[in-house]
Amino acid sequence: MHHVPKDTGWIEVVVGSMFSGKTEELIRRLRRAQYAKQKVQVFKPALDDRYVAGSIASHDQRTLEARLIDGPSDIYLYLELGTEVIGIDEAQFLGKGLCEVVQDLANRGLRVVVAALDQDYRGVPFPEIPELMATSEYVTKNLAICVQCGNPANRSQRLHGGDSKVQVGAAESYEPRCRACFRPEVIGQQQFDMGDD
Ligand SMILES: [Zn+2]
C-alpha cells in the first residue's frame, strides 16, 4: 500500500459514506498486522451495538474483537504493554478529544488505523474527522455505489427521520447516494444528535 515508516508511529484514516467498506478495510489492515505477529488492540464507541457487542463487524459479517469505550481517552485505560497497532472503528461517534488522543498515540510510536464516517446524513462533516484527516499520514476515502443511479456515492441518505437519538449502521435506515441523488431536505432540518455541533 505504501512505504512503512521506520522508528515512528503514524496515523491512517479510512473515511467514506455508509456502505463504502470502511470497516472491511479496517479489518483487512488489522488482520494483516496480526498475521505479521504485531500486537493489535481494537476500540469502538459503546453506542455502536450493531451485530455483536464487543467486536467490530463489516456488513459482510467479518468480525474482529473490539473493546467498547465511551470516549477517546478511555483508550488509555485499556492500552496494554507491547501494543503496536491500534484500530478504531466508527470513530466519528467518539466525540471530543479524538484527534488529540490519536496524535498522542502516534507520537508514542504506535500505528493508529481509524475508520470513520466523514459526513453525517445532512452531508455535514463530523467534528474531529476533518482535522484527523489533515493531520494523518495516510487518508483513504472510500466511495459506495449510489443505489439510485449507480454513480460513485459519498453521501449517506437517511431514509426515515425516526425518533431514536442514534441510528448507527442500521441498514434499513440509510442508503448510499451520489451528490446528484442526495436529498438532505427529505428528513427536514432537524439536528443530528451525535457529535458536538
Ligand atoms: Zn446517484
GROMACS .gro file of C-alpha atoms and ligand atoms in nm:
model
  198
    1MET     CA    1   0.000   0.000   0.000
    2HIS     CA    2   0.273   0.245   0.099
    3HIS     CA    3   0.619   0.265   0.247
    4VAL     CA    4   0.610   0.170   0.612
    5PRO     CA    5   0.767   0.441   0.827
    6LYS     CA    6   1.054   0.327   1.050
    7ASP     CA    7   1.105   0.410   1.417
    8THR     CA    8   0.792   0.619   1.442
    9GLY     CA    9   0.418   0.585   1.476
   10TRP     CA   10   0.172   0.711   1.222
   11ILE     CA   11  -0.197   0.757   1.150
   12GLU     CA   12  -0.407   0.601   0.876
   13VAL     CA   13  -0.761   0.725   0.826
   14VAL     CA   14  -1.024   0.539   0.625
   15VAL     CA   15  -1.330   0.755   0.561
   16GLY     CA   16  -1.637   0.743   0.344
   17SER     CA   17  -2.014   0.714   0.347
   18MET     CA   18  -2.208   0.424   0.487
   19PHE     CA   19  -2.167   0.104   0.286
   20SER     CA   20  -1.835   0.222   0.143
   21GLY     CA   21  -1.640  -0.063   0.300
   22LYS     CA   22  -1.458   0.132   0.573
   23THR     CA   23  -1.486  -0.138   0.835
   24GLU     CA   24  -1.390  -0.411   0.586
   25GLU     CA   25  -1.078  -0.210   0.506
   26LEU     CA   26  -1.002  -0.156   0.874
   27ILE     CA   27  -1.039  -0.528   0.946
   28ARG     CA   28  -0.821  -0.614   0.647
   29ARG     CA   29  -0.538  -0.390   0.767
   30LEU     CA   30  -0.559  -0.508   1.127
   31ARG     CA   31  -0.564  -0.874   1.025
   32ARG     CA   32  -0.251  -0.823   0.818
   33ALA     CA   33  -0.082  -0.674   1.123
   34GLN     CA   34  -0.191  -0.976   1.327
   35TYR     CA   35  -0.052  -1.213   1.064
   36ALA     CA   36   0.275  -1.021   1.099
   37LYS     CA   37   0.264  -1.107   1.472
   38GLN     CA   38   0.208  -0.748   1.579
   39LYS     CA   39   0.004  -0.680   1.888
   40VAL     CA   40  -0.324  -0.517   1.786
   41GLN     CA   41  -0.594  -0.358   2.000
   42VAL     CA   42  -0.930  -0.253   1.860
   43PHE     CA   43  -1.171   0.003   2.002
   44LYS     CA   44  -1.514   0.131   1.910
   45PRO     CA   45  -1.773   0.357   2.070
   46ALA     CA   46  -2.005   0.177   2.310
   47LEU     CA   47  -2.312   0.317   2.136
   48ASP     CA   48  -2.241   0.122   1.820
   49ASP     CA   49  -2.417  -0.203   1.909
   50ARG     CA   50  -2.458  -0.322   1.554
   51TYR     CA   51  -2.443  -0.701   1.515
   52VAL     CA   52  -2.221  -0.804   1.806
   53ALA     CA   53  -2.129  -0.623   2.124
   54GLY     CA   54  -1.755  -0.625   2.176
   55SER     CA   55  -1.646  -0.669   1.819
   56ILE     CA   56  -1.631  -0.470   1.501
   57ALA     CA   57  -1.825  -0.613   1.214
   58SER     CA   58  -1.834  -0.530   0.849
   59HIS     CA   59  -2.161  -0.550   0.661
   60ASP     CA   60  -2.041  -0.879   0.519
   61GLN     CA   61  -2.021  -1.022   0.872
   62ARG     CA   62  -1.645  -1.041   0.911
   63THR     CA   63  -1.561  -0.952   1.268
   64LEU     CA   64  -1.273  -0.861   1.493
   65GLU     CA   65  -1.289  -0.835   1.870
   66ALA     CA   66  -1.312  -0.478   1.995
   67ARG     CA   67  -1.317  -0.301   2.329
   68LEU     CA   68  -1.616  -0.075   2.382
   69ILE     CA   69  -1.526   0.273   2.502
   70ASP     CA   70  -1.727   0.583   2.593
   71GLY     CA   71  -1.473   0.839   2.474
   72PRO     CA   72  -1.128   0.870   2.316
   73SER     CA   73  -0.938   0.897   2.644
   74ASP     CA   74  -1.076   0.557   2.755
   75ILE     CA   75  -0.816   0.408   2.519
   76TYR     CA   76  -0.553   0.492   2.779
   77LEU     CA   77  -0.741   0.287   3.038
   78TYR     CA   78  -0.713  -0.026   2.829
   79LEU     CA   79  -0.387   0.029   2.643
   80GLU     CA   80  -0.168  -0.275   2.701
   81LEU     CA   81   0.206  -0.303   2.717
   82GLY     CA   82   0.355  -0.403   2.385
   83THR     CA   83   0.063  -0.293   2.167
   84GLU     CA   84   0.192  -0.183   1.828
   85VAL     CA   85  -0.125  -0.120   1.632
   86ILE     CA   86  -0.448   0.047   1.742
   87GLY     CA   87  -0.765   0.015   1.537
   88ILE     CA   88  -1.065   0.242   1.593
   89ASP     CA   89  -1.398   0.185   1.420
   90GLU     CA   90  -1.689   0.432   1.393
   91ALA     CA   91  -1.455   0.697   1.528
   92GLN     CA   92  -1.697   0.977   1.436
   93PHE     CA   93  -1.903   0.883   1.743
   94LEU     CA   94  -1.617   0.904   1.991
   95GLY     CA   95  -1.655   1.277   2.024
   96LYS     CA   96  -1.428   1.546   2.156
   97GLY     CA   97  -1.060   1.472   2.203
   98LEU     CA   98  -1.031   1.209   1.930
   99CYS     CA   99  -0.761   1.395   1.736
  100GLU     CA  100  -0.558   1.471   2.046
  101VAL     CA  101  -0.559   1.108   2.162
  102VAL     CA  102  -0.483   0.965   1.819
  103GLN     CA  103  -0.196   1.211   1.770
  104ASP     CA  104  -0.056   1.124   2.109
  105LEU     CA  105  -0.069   0.751   2.038
  106ALA     CA  106   0.110   0.801   1.706
  107ASN     CA  107   0.367   1.023   1.877
  108ARG     CA  108   0.433   0.740   2.121
  109GLY     CA  109   0.527   0.519   1.828
  110LEU     CA  110   0.201   0.338   1.762
  111ARG     CA  111   0.038   0.281   1.425
  112VAL     CA  112  -0.320   0.403   1.455
  113VAL     CA  113  -0.577   0.298   1.195
  114VAL     CA  114  -0.903   0.490   1.217
  115ALA     CA  115  -1.226   0.419   1.027
  116ALA     CA  116  -1.490   0.691   1.033
  117LEU     CA  117  -1.788   0.834   0.855
  118ASP     CA  118  -1.675   1.169   0.721
  119GLN     CA  119  -2.021   1.324   0.678
  120ASP     CA  120  -2.346   1.290   0.869
  121TYR     CA  121  -2.681   1.238   0.699
  122ARG     CA  122  -2.703   1.609   0.624
  123GLY     CA  123  -2.376   1.599   0.434
  124VAL     CA  124  -2.203   1.793   0.714
  125PRO     CA  125  -1.856   1.675   0.824
  126PHE     CA  126  -1.848   1.513   1.166
  127PRO     CA  127  -1.650   1.705   1.428
  128GLU     CA  128  -1.283   1.599   1.462
  129ILE     CA  129  -1.276   1.396   1.140
  130PRO     CA  130  -1.156   1.673   0.902
  131GLU     CA  131  -0.879   1.762   1.147
  132LEU     CA  132  -0.787   1.397   1.181
  133MET     CA  133  -0.765   1.363   0.804
  134ALA     CA  134  -0.545   1.673   0.783
  135THR     CA  135  -0.303   1.560   1.049
  136SER     CA  136  -0.273   1.194   0.950
  137GLU     CA  137  -0.006   1.043   0.726
  138TYR     CA  138  -0.246   0.845   0.508
  139VAL     CA  139  -0.606   0.908   0.410
  140THR     CA  140  -0.818   0.660   0.218
  141LYS     CA  141  -1.152   0.788   0.100
  142ASN     CA  142  -1.387   0.504   0.011
  143LEU     CA  143  -1.687   0.554  -0.211
  144ALA     CA  144  -2.001   0.343  -0.212
  145ILE     CA  145  -2.231   0.290  -0.509
  146CYS     CA  146  -2.537   0.515  -0.536
  147VAL     CA  147  -2.843   0.291  -0.511
  148GLN     CA  148  -3.041   0.538  -0.723
  149CYS     CA  149  -2.817   0.571  -1.027
  150GLY     CA  150  -2.502   0.363  -0.985
  151ASN     CA  151  -2.261   0.657  -0.961
  152PRO     CA  152  -1.985   0.656  -0.700
  153ALA     CA  153  -2.154   0.769  -0.377
  154ASN     CA  154  -2.004   0.977  -0.097
  155ARG     CA  155  -2.321   1.064   0.096
  156SER     CA  156  -2.535   0.868   0.342
  157GLN     CA  157  -2.903   0.926   0.266
  158ARG     CA  158  -3.123   0.892   0.570
  159LEU     CA  159  -3.450   0.725   0.475
  160HIS     CA  160  -3.654   0.782   0.793
  161GLY     CA  161  -3.642   1.065   1.043
  162GLY     CA  162  -3.722   0.834   1.331
  163ASP     CA  163  -3.732   0.941   1.694
  164SER     CA  164  -3.434   0.739   1.801
  165LYS     CA  165  -3.147   0.961   1.913
  166VAL     CA  166  -2.887   0.746   1.749
  167GLN     CA  167  -2.917   0.537   1.441
  168VAL     CA  168  -2.591   0.365   1.381
  169GLY     CA  169  -2.535   0.138   1.091
  170ALA     CA  170  -2.895   0.036   1.062
  171ALA     CA  171  -2.903  -0.090   0.708
  172GLU     CA  172  -3.272  -0.014   0.664
  173SER     CA  173  -3.232   0.350   0.772
  174TYR     CA  174  -2.970   0.468   0.523
  175GLU     CA  175  -2.858   0.420   0.170
  176PRO     CA  176  -2.552   0.546  -0.014
  177ARG     CA  177  -2.620   0.818  -0.270
  178CYS     CA  178  -2.417   1.030  -0.505
  179ARG     CA  179  -2.408   1.409  -0.499
  180ALA     CA  180  -2.686   1.436  -0.757
  181CYS     CA  181  -2.927   1.194  -0.587
  182PHE     CA  182  -2.862   1.304  -0.226
  183ARG     CA  183  -3.171   1.468  -0.067
  184PRO     CA  184  -3.086   1.602   0.279
  185GLU     CA  185  -3.409   1.804   0.288
  186VAL     CA  186  -3.629   1.494   0.279
  187ILE     CA  187  -3.594   1.442   0.651
  188GLY     CA  188  -3.607   1.814   0.729
  189GLN     CA  189  -3.361   2.030   0.916
  190GLN     CA  190  -3.369   1.852   1.248
  191GLN     CA  191  -3.039   1.850   1.431
  192PHE     CA  192  -2.825   1.544   1.426
  193ASP     CA  193  -2.793   1.441   1.787
  194MET     CA  194  -2.448   1.293   1.784
  195GLY     CA  195  -2.130   1.493   1.796
  196ASP     CA  196  -2.082   1.834   1.944
  197ASP     CA  197  -2.230   2.057   1.679
  198ZN      ZN  198  -2.695   0.886  -0.780
   0.00000   0.00000   0.00000
